[in-house]
Amino acid sequence: MASCGAQDSFETPDFNVPEALLRQGVNVSALPELAGLVERSSNLACSTACRSLNILPGFEVLLEDSTNYTAFTDAYWSTQQAEVNPICIFKPLSSKQVSIAILISRLTRCPFAVKGGGHAAFEGSSSIEGGITIALEKLNEIKVTADKKSVYVGPGNRWGQFYTELEKHGVAVVGGRVNDVGVSGLTLGGGISFFANMRGWACDNVESYELVTASGLVLTVTRKSFPDLYWALRGGGNNFGIVTKFQLHTFPIGKMWGGSKLVASSDFENALDATYNFGLTGAVNDNKGSQIISFANQAGYGPLAQAFLTYSEPSETLPSMFKDWSNISLVQDTTGPHSLSELVTLLSTGIPDGVRETYWDVTFKLDRSLFSYLVNTFFELLPNIVSAENLLPTISIQLLTIPQLQQMQKHGGNALGISTADGPMFIMNLGTMWTSPADDARIFKFNNDIIARVREEASKKGLNNDYIYMNYASGYQAVISSYGDENQKRLKSVAEFYDPTRIFQELQPGYFKLDGGAPLGTFL
Ligand SMILES: Cc1cc2nc3c(=O)[nH]c(=O)nc-3n(C[C@H](O)[C@H](O)[C@H](O)COP(=O)(O)OP(=O)(O)OC[C@H]3O[C@@H](n4cnc5c(N)ncnc54)[C@H](O)[C@@H]3O)c2cc1C
Ligand SMILES: *[C@@H]1O[C@H](CO)[C@@H](O)[C@H](O)[C@H]1NC(C)=O
Ligand SMILES: *[C@@H]1O[C@H](CO)[C@@H](O)[C@H](O)[C@H]1NC(C)=O
Ligand SMILES: *[C@@H]1O[C@H](CO)[C@@H](O)[C@H](O)[C@H]1NC(C)=O
């Protein structure tokens, strides 16, 4: 086992990239584009890197002028990511190919990005202008272990198809709630699930990671083998290496109960009461339930709230922990007995691909009057953007209950920097869809203004918490520093050890880096 101590870094100062490539069976001197590159300072670094990857046997590379290239870039969830043009797209078939790509990127100094499910919203998150996009879609293994207690899953999988496969074995994992979202990005940033109150977040339920490091080594990271990396990968995002396989804890699942309850504005306060009670006591008394509530202005209806409720056991009727909902009049109700994959499909409706997207979030102590304040602020500021074409803005409340925060402490705790002492809390997250770039600025300002206003109100009552959830954060927010000084320092020291030349900080520049800044800068 390698660990801090005798050596002060995981990679020796005389680490030689061509030698590391040779150990992987790639002879740099035999590749015309790369031979002599060590001496040459080339501004064609990326076309060199891409053409070299392209001629390696069994490597699947899409170059900029190929027809499949456009189909690939178009398939990102948000237009902002789809608009980014890498020099090539590389689809590795093995962890060894991932290792070779990292080393060739180091050798050429061509920057790269890594794409899991491609659902991060802002540009450069899992795409890179003028670099190599390493797309993990072909690493799509799903293998339930013989004892059915865990599953090996490749980072190319998406939650919907993954759950459907797991259901054949009668098991589930703690994971995402929408079909097409990627297993890997969600799990690396945290991962809020229907099972959060009973089992914590997705990252709290990873048993091992297969990780390709900056030196091109393929490590199996467990709590025992590399405790520092294991901790850092639970919430640290893309800063430590490329995960080529996850081993996730599984648990038996049968039929569940759940669905959405749509509420008109006359009943918003009742729905917020129910949400508050769930966060304060409901989830404490019974950790099998989950809920998320979102508010939007729906064409043809006006203001609406959608509460999505689930219960992890079968029920024909409303589980008693949701009894507050029995007296709330509903515009529509899809709750009932459903499998996990059916629930995920229900929650996936109305989320199109291929429009402009922005996500933002902040965290507060649970407070009933702040709920009303944030909903009212959202509808009060909405006229500022309501004329934007194809607009769909939403504001959501997601509860960080005490039992959920307790589950986050297992396996030595995760890197997120939130504790039961801070709870119960909630994440306020905002998501907006629109289509014209001309509306970008005012839509970002709308989201930023809501956060500023609600933070100001919360500060009067001492309700602010610093934590910003990576997976819902905008490029104008600083995530890693929100984990607290101590955790940020610890994350940096882990990275310094395994990645002493800062490959995942500098050569992979996108998304939330360990210096803690906002990837797109501060919003002005
Ligand atoms: C419609 C929708 C529904 C959502 N629902 C939920 C939900 O229920 N719960 C929740 O917690 N979040 C949810 N999210 C947020 C979601 O977790 C993030 O968008 C997440 O980044 C998606 O992961 P991805 O693999 O699809 O994204 P990507 O854009 O591919 O990846 C995100 C980041 O992770 C990095 N990355 C991805 N894979 C790897 C890897 N294998 N190794 C190293 N780095 C990697 C990428 O480089 C990128 O920086 C949702 C988002 C959307 C758009
Ligand atoms: C690498 O390729 C060069 C040029 O073709 C060759 O001379 C050399 O022997 C090769 N090295 C190894 C270790 O195969
Ligand atoms: C392009 O995509 C098609 C359909 O997925 C596939 O059959 C074909 O092999 C791809 N071509 C290249 C060059 O990758
Ligand atoms: C629902 O309303 C009925 C009649 O007004 C009342 O008796 C009952 O206590 C209410 N239930 C809840 C859970 O509020």
XYZ file of C-alpha atoms and ligand atoms in Angstrom:
619
model
C 0.000 0.000 0.000
C 1.273 3.432 -0.877
C 0.653 6.070 1.719
C 2.093 9.287 3.021
C 5.327 8.735 4.919
C 8.525 7.408 3.425
C 7.725 9.020 0.124
C 6.204 12.476 0.094
C 4.374 11.961 -3.137
C 2.805 9.143 -5.047
C 4.833 9.914 -8.142
C 8.605 10.344 -7.969
C 10.083 13.627 -9.262
C 11.892 11.738 -12.039
C 8.618 10.264 -13.346
C 9.040 9.781 -17.058
C 5.919 9.858 -19.217
C 7.382 8.043 -22.276
C 8.608 5.259 -19.960
C 5.192 5.004 -18.333
C 3.641 4.729 -21.796
C 6.128 2.013 -22.739
C 5.065 0.036 -19.655
C 1.546 0.248 -21.084
C 2.819 -1.098 -24.406
C 2.916 2.241 -26.244
C 6.288 3.111 -27.792
C 6.333 6.869 -28.256
C 9.361 6.754 -30.592
C 7.368 4.559 -32.957
C 4.536 7.108 -33.210
C 5.601 9.663 -35.815
C 3.556 12.470 -34.255
C 4.978 11.962 -30.790
C 8.594 11.106 -31.567
C 10.709 14.074 -30.620
C 7.822 15.841 -28.950
C 9.632 15.911 -25.631
C 11.947 18.540 -27.095
C 9.441 20.211 -29.354
C 7.165 22.881 -27.997
C 4.135 22.556 -30.188
C 1.040 24.656 -30.386
C -0.557 21.785 -32.227
C -0.410 19.755 -29.015
C -3.959 18.526 -29.225
C -4.105 17.582 -32.853
C -0.873 15.678 -32.223
C -2.384 13.950 -29.212
C -5.616 13.158 -31.037
C -3.962 11.817 -34.178
C -1.691 9.677 -32.029
C -4.576 8.201 -30.051
C -6.391 7.655 -33.338
C -3.676 5.440 -34.818
C -3.270 3.263 -31.733
C -4.864 -0.109 -32.467
C -8.310 -0.548 -30.891
C -8.648 3.105 -29.860
C -11.954 4.752 -30.740
C -11.465 8.414 -31.572
C -13.819 10.901 -33.229
C -11.969 13.712 -34.953
C -13.491 17.143 -35.427
C -14.619 16.644 -39.012
C -16.252 13.235 -38.579
C -20.009 12.839 -38.785
C -20.307 11.114 -35.423
C -18.528 14.020 -33.747
C -21.542 16.309 -34.091
C -23.924 13.614 -32.946
C -21.741 13.271 -29.865
C -21.525 16.957 -28.958
C -25.245 17.440 -29.628
C -26.071 14.740 -27.079
C -25.036 16.752 -23.996
C -27.950 17.631 -21.751
C -27.374 21.401 -21.913
C -26.762 23.532 -24.994
C -23.893 25.282 -23.213
C -21.961 22.018 -23.110
C -23.075 20.988 -26.611
C -21.595 24.205 -28.022
C -18.073 23.313 -26.873
C -15.770 21.902 -29.556
C -12.955 19.564 -28.528
C -10.242 18.624 -31.024
C -11.303 15.024 -30.592
C -13.471 12.719 -28.555
C -11.886 9.590 -27.204
C -14.055 6.670 -26.048
C -11.841 4.338 -24.010
C -12.710 0.647 -23.877
C -10.600 -0.135 -20.791
C -8.882 1.473 -17.814
C -5.608 0.844 -19.640
C -6.757 3.002 -22.550
C -7.738 5.694 -20.028
C -4.251 5.495 -18.570
C -2.660 5.872 -22.014
C -4.856 8.884 -22.779
C -3.820 10.622 -19.534
C -0.140 9.985 -20.292
C -0.413 11.185 -23.894
C -2.188 14.283 -22.670
C 0.681 14.871 -20.230
C 3.280 14.309 -22.909
C 1.676 16.692 -25.379
C 0.292 19.082 -22.730
C -3.067 18.808 -24.440
C -5.849 19.517 -21.902
C -8.748 17.122 -21.454
C -12.206 16.779 -19.917
C -14.022 13.659 -18.745
C -17.641 12.940 -19.606
C -19.796 10.518 -17.624
C -23.501 11.084 -18.322
C -22.896 14.667 -19.479
C -25.564 16.213 -17.230
C -23.471 18.939 -15.653
C -25.053 22.129 -16.970
C -22.336 24.673 -17.621
C -19.746 24.704 -20.397
C -16.430 22.976 -19.771
C -17.752 20.719 -16.992
C -17.458 17.546 -19.034
C -16.416 19.084 -22.351
C -13.347 21.072 -23.400
C -12.785 23.629 -26.103
C -9.724 22.667 -28.138
C -8.827 19.627 -26.021
C -9.654 15.928 -25.706
C -13.022 14.886 -24.337
C -12.602 11.476 -22.743
C -16.102 10.004 -22.944
C -16.642 7.003 -20.693
C -19.790 5.678 -22.381
C -18.177 2.400 -23.499
C -17.192 1.542 -19.905
C -20.700 0.325 -19.220
C -20.316 -2.922 -17.321
C -23.004 -3.831 -14.759
C -22.112 -6.892 -12.690
C -23.955 -7.882 -9.531
C -21.724 -9.964 -7.227
C -22.673 -13.590 -6.540
C -23.825 -12.765 -2.997
C -25.895 -9.841 -4.439
C -24.446 -7.527 -1.799
C -22.751 -5.193 -4.237
C -22.535 -4.330 -7.911
C -19.663 -3.280 -10.159
C -20.827 -0.506 -12.438
C -18.947 1.270 -15.194
C -19.011 5.095 -15.329
C -20.711 4.982 -18.734
C -24.021 3.920 -17.211
C -27.089 6.060 -16.543
C -29.431 5.528 -13.604
C -32.570 4.427 -15.471
C -31.047 1.524 -17.360
C -28.934 0.639 -14.290
C -31.963 0.328 -11.978
C -33.830 -1.721 -14.571
C -30.896 -4.138 -14.695
C -30.643 -4.279 -10.884
C -34.367 -5.010 -10.581
C -33.771 -8.305 -12.382
C -31.729 -9.265 -9.298
C -34.197 -7.806 -6.786
C -31.733 -5.182 -5.591
C -31.161 -1.429 -5.766
C -28.402 1.058 -4.971
C -28.420 4.569 -3.527
C -28.350 6.686 -6.671
C -29.999 9.319 -8.842
C -33.680 10.015 -9.450
C -33.748 10.789 -13.182
C -33.199 8.228 -15.961
C -30.509 9.773 -18.166
C -28.282 11.294 -15.503
C -24.836 9.659 -15.316
C -23.894 7.244 -12.552
C -20.379 8.644 -12.263
C -20.736 12.427 -12.063
C -23.628 12.153 -9.609
C -21.761 9.726 -7.349
C -18.507 11.753 -7.351
C -20.240 14.976 -6.263
C -22.508 13.423 -3.602
C -25.745 11.975 -4.952
C -29.157 12.683 -3.416
C -31.449 9.681 -3.667
C -34.878 8.389 -2.682
C -33.027 6.380 -0.003
C -31.024 9.260 1.493
C -32.757 9.310 4.877
C -32.105 5.637 5.445
C -28.711 5.235 3.765
C -27.080 8.596 3.128
C -26.023 9.841 -0.288
C -24.701 7.840 -3.240
C -21.094 8.675 -2.294
C -21.648 7.206 1.190
C -22.480 3.839 -0.327
C -19.462 3.250 -2.571
C -17.378 0.270 -1.490
C -14.531 0.721 -3.936
C -13.394 2.796 -6.873
C -11.193 1.721 -9.735
C -9.228 4.915 -10.294
C -6.726 5.872 -12.980
C -4.292 8.344 -11.456
C -2.261 11.153 -12.985
C 0.682 8.744 -13.326
C -1.494 6.350 -15.304
C -1.709 3.801 -12.484
C -4.914 1.844 -12.052
C -5.742 1.667 -8.330
C -8.484 -0.132 -6.455
C -9.432 2.419 -3.833
C -11.153 1.131 -0.713
C -11.319 2.445 2.825
C -8.465 0.049 3.641
C -6.220 0.297 0.581
C -6.118 4.095 0.144
C -8.105 5.659 3.003
C -7.208 9.234 2.064
C -8.283 8.845 -1.569
C -11.390 6.918 -0.522
C -12.440 9.842 1.638
C -11.571 12.439 -1.015
C -13.534 10.679 -3.757
C -16.702 10.940 -1.668
C -17.647 14.437 -2.726
C -14.362 15.648 -4.236
C -15.572 15.484 -7.848
C -13.154 15.163 -10.758
C -10.003 16.224 -8.852
C -8.243 12.932 -8.123
C -8.288 10.795 -11.224
C -10.652 9.113 -13.638
C -12.933 6.511 -12.093
C -13.287 3.574 -14.456
C -15.447 1.411 -12.182
C -17.486 1.790 -8.993
C -18.395 -0.987 -6.589
C -21.664 0.081 -4.972
C -23.424 -1.390 -1.957
C -26.745 -3.001 -2.918
C -29.822 -3.779 -0.846
C -32.969 -5.800 -1.554
C -35.900 -3.858 -2.986
C -39.421 -4.830 -3.944
C -42.301 -2.635 -4.952
C -42.168 0.902 -3.529
C -44.734 3.655 -3.201
C -44.516 7.136 -4.623
C -45.157 9.695 -7.298
C -45.937 13.346 -7.562
C -48.602 15.514 -6.038
C -49.295 18.730 -7.928
C -50.580 21.613 -5.858
C -52.072 24.957 -6.899
C -50.850 28.198 -5.311
C -53.820 28.366 -2.926
C -52.341 25.338 -1.177
C -48.656 26.313 -1.232
C -48.571 27.073 2.497
C -50.090 23.685 3.350
C -47.573 21.939 1.098
C -44.755 23.859 2.807
C -46.133 22.848 6.232
C -46.041 19.215 5.141
C -42.491 19.645 3.808
C -41.340 21.266 7.021
C -42.904 18.548 9.196
C -41.273 15.884 7.052
C -37.858 17.501 7.554
C -38.260 18.098 11.262
C -39.962 14.940 12.514
C -41.403 12.797 9.700
C -38.055 11.515 8.438
C -36.782 11.100 11.993
C -39.702 8.850 12.928
C -39.564 6.857 9.705
C -36.470 6.983 7.484
C -38.054 5.068 4.575
C -39.567 8.144 3.004
C -38.166 10.855 0.735
C -39.506 14.069 -0.625
C -38.504 16.895 -2.940
C -40.739 19.856 -3.658
C -40.372 22.182 -6.637
C -42.206 25.360 -7.607
C -42.630 26.601 -11.148
C -44.763 28.757 -13.332
C -46.335 26.325 -15.752
C -47.844 27.631 -18.978
C -51.613 27.163 -18.813
C -51.671 26.613 -15.032
C -49.753 29.482 -13.496
C -47.807 28.837 -10.303
C -47.676 25.166 -9.348
C -45.828 23.052 -6.823
C -44.789 19.489 -7.451
C -44.034 17.373 -4.414
C -42.374 14.107 -5.327
C -42.812 11.637 -2.479
C -41.447 8.101 -2.173
C -41.555 5.329 0.358
C -39.228 2.354 0.080
C -41.825 -0.286 0.994
C -44.955 -1.305 -0.872
C -48.173 0.474 0.028
C -51.565 0.731 -1.655
C -52.420 3.900 0.220
C -50.686 7.046 1.478
C -48.004 5.905 4.002
C -48.809 7.386 7.392
C -45.650 9.520 7.458
C -47.198 11.541 4.598
C -50.564 12.002 6.302
C -50.266 15.818 6.125
C -50.890 15.449 2.407
C -54.317 13.844 2.868
C -55.997 17.215 3.389
C -54.250 19.130 0.624
C -56.258 19.508 -2.574
C -54.368 18.339 -5.619
C -54.324 19.372 -9.274
C -52.896 15.963 -10.169
C -51.700 12.913 -8.229
C -49.581 10.065 -9.620
C -48.684 8.495 -6.260
C -49.273 4.796 -5.817
C -47.423 1.480 -5.841
C -44.470 1.700 -8.239
C -41.097 0.053 -8.772
C -37.940 2.141 -8.417
C -37.459 2.310 -12.183
C -41.077 3.451 -12.612
C -40.605 6.186 -10.014
C -37.463 7.393 -11.748
C -39.323 7.444 -15.067
C -42.156 9.431 -13.478
C -39.702 12.032 -12.186
C -37.965 12.172 -15.584
C -40.926 13.652 -17.435
C -40.675 17.224 -18.670
C -36.867 17.393 -18.589
C -35.832 17.869 -22.227
C -32.295 17.662 -23.645
C -30.824 20.311 -25.856
C -31.905 23.597 -24.280
C -29.931 26.134 -22.272
C -29.706 25.207 -18.596
C -28.482 26.681 -15.362
C -28.457 25.145 -11.865
C -27.662 27.006 -8.607
C -27.912 25.989 -4.959
C -27.355 27.037 -1.361
C -27.990 25.488 2.054
C -29.934 26.751 5.059
C -31.038 25.557 8.473
C -34.563 24.183 8.338
C -36.958 27.046 8.966
C -40.631 27.253 8.125
C -40.824 30.987 7.468
C -37.769 30.858 5.182
C -39.695 28.362 2.994
C -42.421 30.937 2.361
C -39.858 33.671 1.879
C -37.958 31.802 -0.822
C -41.086 30.790 -2.718
C -42.421 34.340 -2.586
C -39.066 35.770 -3.691
C -38.977 33.408 -6.666
C -42.432 34.465 -7.886
C -41.731 38.118 -7.137
C -38.571 38.171 -9.310
C -40.009 35.981 -12.066
C -41.381 38.914 -14.136
C -37.733 39.940 -14.775
C -37.271 36.960 -17.061
C -40.753 35.810 -17.939
C -40.526 37.056 -21.528
C -37.559 34.740 -22.309
C -38.376 32.197 -24.994
C -39.216 28.642 -23.903
C -38.638 29.553 -20.285
C -39.048 27.052 -17.456
C -37.662 28.274 -14.127
C -37.984 26.188 -10.955
C -37.041 26.474 -7.293
C -36.789 23.369 -5.107
C -36.407 22.423 -1.469
C -34.471 19.263 -0.620
C -34.229 18.307 3.026
C -31.002 17.353 4.792
C -32.636 15.552 7.695
C -30.882 14.385 10.850
C -30.996 10.676 9.916
C -29.583 11.555 6.468
C -26.727 13.540 7.992
C -26.066 10.657 10.391
C -25.765 8.249 7.463
C -23.174 10.552 5.907
C -20.854 9.818 8.829
C -20.473 6.136 8.001
C -17.231 4.691 6.564
C -15.271 7.522 8.143
C -17.451 10.333 6.814
C -17.409 12.045 3.438
C -15.647 15.201 2.246
C -18.714 17.463 2.129
C -18.182 19.176 5.469
C -21.741 18.984 6.780
C -22.644 17.369 10.090
C -25.620 16.461 12.238
C -24.739 19.414 14.464
C -25.766 21.712 11.592
C -29.038 19.925 10.955
C -31.758 19.631 10.075
C -31.075 21.745 6.996
C -32.273 22.040 3.430
C -30.778 22.709 0.037
C -32.533 25.385 -1.983
C -31.795 24.626 -5.605
C -32.754 26.586 -8.681
C -32.915 25.304 -12.230
C -33.868 27.256 -15.337
C -34.337 26.156 -18.942
C -34.513 28.577 -21.885
C -33.346 28.683 -25.494
C -31.921 32.052 -26.543
C -28.364 33.058 -25.576
C -29.616 36.642 -25.577
C -31.419 35.815 -22.320
C -28.381 34.272 -20.572
C -27.340 37.313 -18.573
C -30.748 38.155 -17.106
C -31.447 34.523 -16.289
C -28.144 34.165 -14.424
C -28.937 37.412 -12.620
C -32.414 36.132 -11.690
C -30.906 33.043 -10.061
C -28.120 35.016 -8.398
C -30.610 37.610 -7.082
C -32.863 34.995 -5.516
C -29.898 33.481 -3.703
C -28.692 36.899 -2.519
C -32.151 37.849 -1.255
C -32.821 34.572 0.560
C -29.311 34.569 2.056
C -29.847 38.075 3.356
C -33.134 37.102 4.974
C -31.554 33.940 6.410
C -28.605 35.833 7.853
C -30.986 37.940 9.964
C -32.056 34.729 11.654
C -28.710 32.928 11.687
C -29.940 30.315 9.204
C -27.144 30.359 6.601
C -24.951 27.309 6.090
C -21.881 27.595 3.838
C -22.320 24.263 2.069
C -22.899 24.382 -1.690
C -23.819 21.044 -3.235
C -21.509 20.493 -6.229
C -23.999 18.674 -8.412
C -26.483 21.559 -8.423
C -23.979 24.409 -8.362
C -23.556 26.965 -11.120
C -20.192 27.827 -12.646
C -20.403 31.129 -10.756
C -20.359 29.444 -7.363
C -17.373 28.328 -5.269
C -17.955 24.751 -4.179
C -14.832 23.186 -2.673
C -14.197 26.114 -0.335
C -17.776 25.658 0.908
C -16.718 22.301 2.418
C -14.789 24.233 5.085
C -11.109 25.123 5.476
C -10.114 21.863 7.062
C -11.702 19.671 4.398
C -10.400 21.839 1.573
C -6.875 21.573 2.993
C -7.189 17.834 3.382
C -8.477 17.435 -0.183
C -5.562 19.500 -1.482
C -3.004 17.440 0.396
C -4.474 14.201 -0.969
C -4.262 15.632 -4.487
C -0.696 16.834 -3.934
C 0.319 13.308 -2.994
C -1.342 11.388 -5.833
C -1.052 14.115 -8.458
C 2.063 16.134 -7.639
C 2.234 17.839 -11.029
C -1.409 18.999 -10.801
C -2.644 17.142 -13.884
C -6.263 17.050 -12.652
C -6.087 20.702 -11.589
C -4.449 22.230 -14.669
C -4.490 19.812 -17.579
C -8.129 19.014 -16.779
C -9.247 22.568 -16.068
C -13.051 22.212 -16.042
C -15.570 22.032 -13.177
C -14.909 22.615 -9.469
C -11.189 22.649 -8.676
C -9.498 22.366 -5.295
C -8.397 26.002 -5.142
C -12.064 26.484 -4.331
C -12.901 29.211 -6.820
C -15.895 29.438 -9.119
C -15.078 27.861 -12.529
C -16.678 30.706 -14.524
C -15.604 33.401 -12.070
C -17.737 35.434 -9.698
C -21.070 36.548 -11.090
C -21.178 40.306 -11.543
C -32.263 16.179 -14.988
C -31.306 16.085 -13.831
C -31.645 15.345 -12.713
C -30.771 15.242 -11.640
N -31.123 14.492 -10.543
C -30.266 14.407 -9.493
C -30.587 13.628 -8.347
O -31.621 12.975 -8.264
N -29.710 13.616 -7.325
C -28.548 14.319 -7.369
O -27.800 14.274 -6.406
N -28.203 15.034 -8.453
C -29.039 15.095 -9.499
N -28.689 15.849 -10.592
C -27.384 16.523 -10.624
C -26.334 15.551 -11.137
O -25.853 14.813 -10.038
C -25.170 16.283 -11.816
O -25.651 16.930 -12.965
C -24.037 15.331 -12.188
O -22.882 16.082 -12.508
C -24.388 14.442 -13.358
O -23.406 13.478 -13.596
P -23.052 13.079 -15.121
O -22.107 11.939 -15.083
O -24.305 12.949 -15.901
O -22.360 14.429 -15.587
P -20.996 14.805 -16.324
O -21.252 16.169 -16.850
O -20.571 13.773 -17.274
O -19.946 14.843 -15.132
C -19.963 15.794 -14.091
C -18.522 16.019 -13.604
O -17.985 14.807 -13.101
C -16.801 14.444 -13.807
N -16.805 13.001 -14.018
C -17.820 12.271 -14.536
N -17.482 10.977 -14.552
C -16.240 10.882 -14.042
C -15.360 9.797 -13.795
N -15.728 8.548 -14.052
N -14.140 10.046 -13.258
C -13.784 11.327 -12.970
N -14.571 12.392 -13.180
C -15.795 12.174 -13.709
C -16.871 15.182 -15.118
O -15.574 15.428 -15.626
C -17.589 16.445 -14.737
O -16.677 17.395 -14.247
C -29.540 15.922 -11.687
C -29.196 16.654 -12.811
C -30.056 16.739 -13.881
C -29.657 17.527 -15.061
C 10.475 2.012 -30.056
O 10.407 2.392 -31.391
C 11.677 2.795 -31.935
C 11.434 3.348 -33.329
O 10.620 2.484 -34.082
C 12.613 1.594 -31.903
O 13.886 1.954 -32.407
C 12.755 1.088 -30.491
O 13.515 -0.088 -30.439
C 11.397 0.818 -29.871
N 11.542 0.526 -28.474
C 11.004 -0.526 -27.890
C 11.320 -0.737 -26.447
O 10.260 -1.308 -28.473
C -20.556 6.265 -36.184
O -21.721 5.835 -35.522
C -22.327 4.701 -36.092
C -23.632 4.475 -35.362
O -23.445 4.455 -33.966
C -21.361 3.528 -35.982
O -21.942 2.371 -36.550
C -20.074 3.878 -36.702
O -19.132 2.840 -36.532
C -19.500 5.169 -36.164
N -18.352 5.583 -36.962
C -17.191 5.919 -36.413
C -16.124 6.366 -37.354
O -16.966 5.865 -35.229
C -57.870 16.437 7.785
O -59.091 17.135 7.879
C -60.020 16.504 8.730
C -61.346 17.251 8.617
O -61.137 18.634 8.608
C -59.472 16.482 10.150
O -60.370 15.825 11.012
C -58.155 15.724 10.150
O -57.554 15.765 11.414
C -57.180 16.331 9.126
N -56.029 15.472 9.041
C -54.781 15.953 9.042
C -53.682 14.943 8.914
O -54.504 17.128 9.123
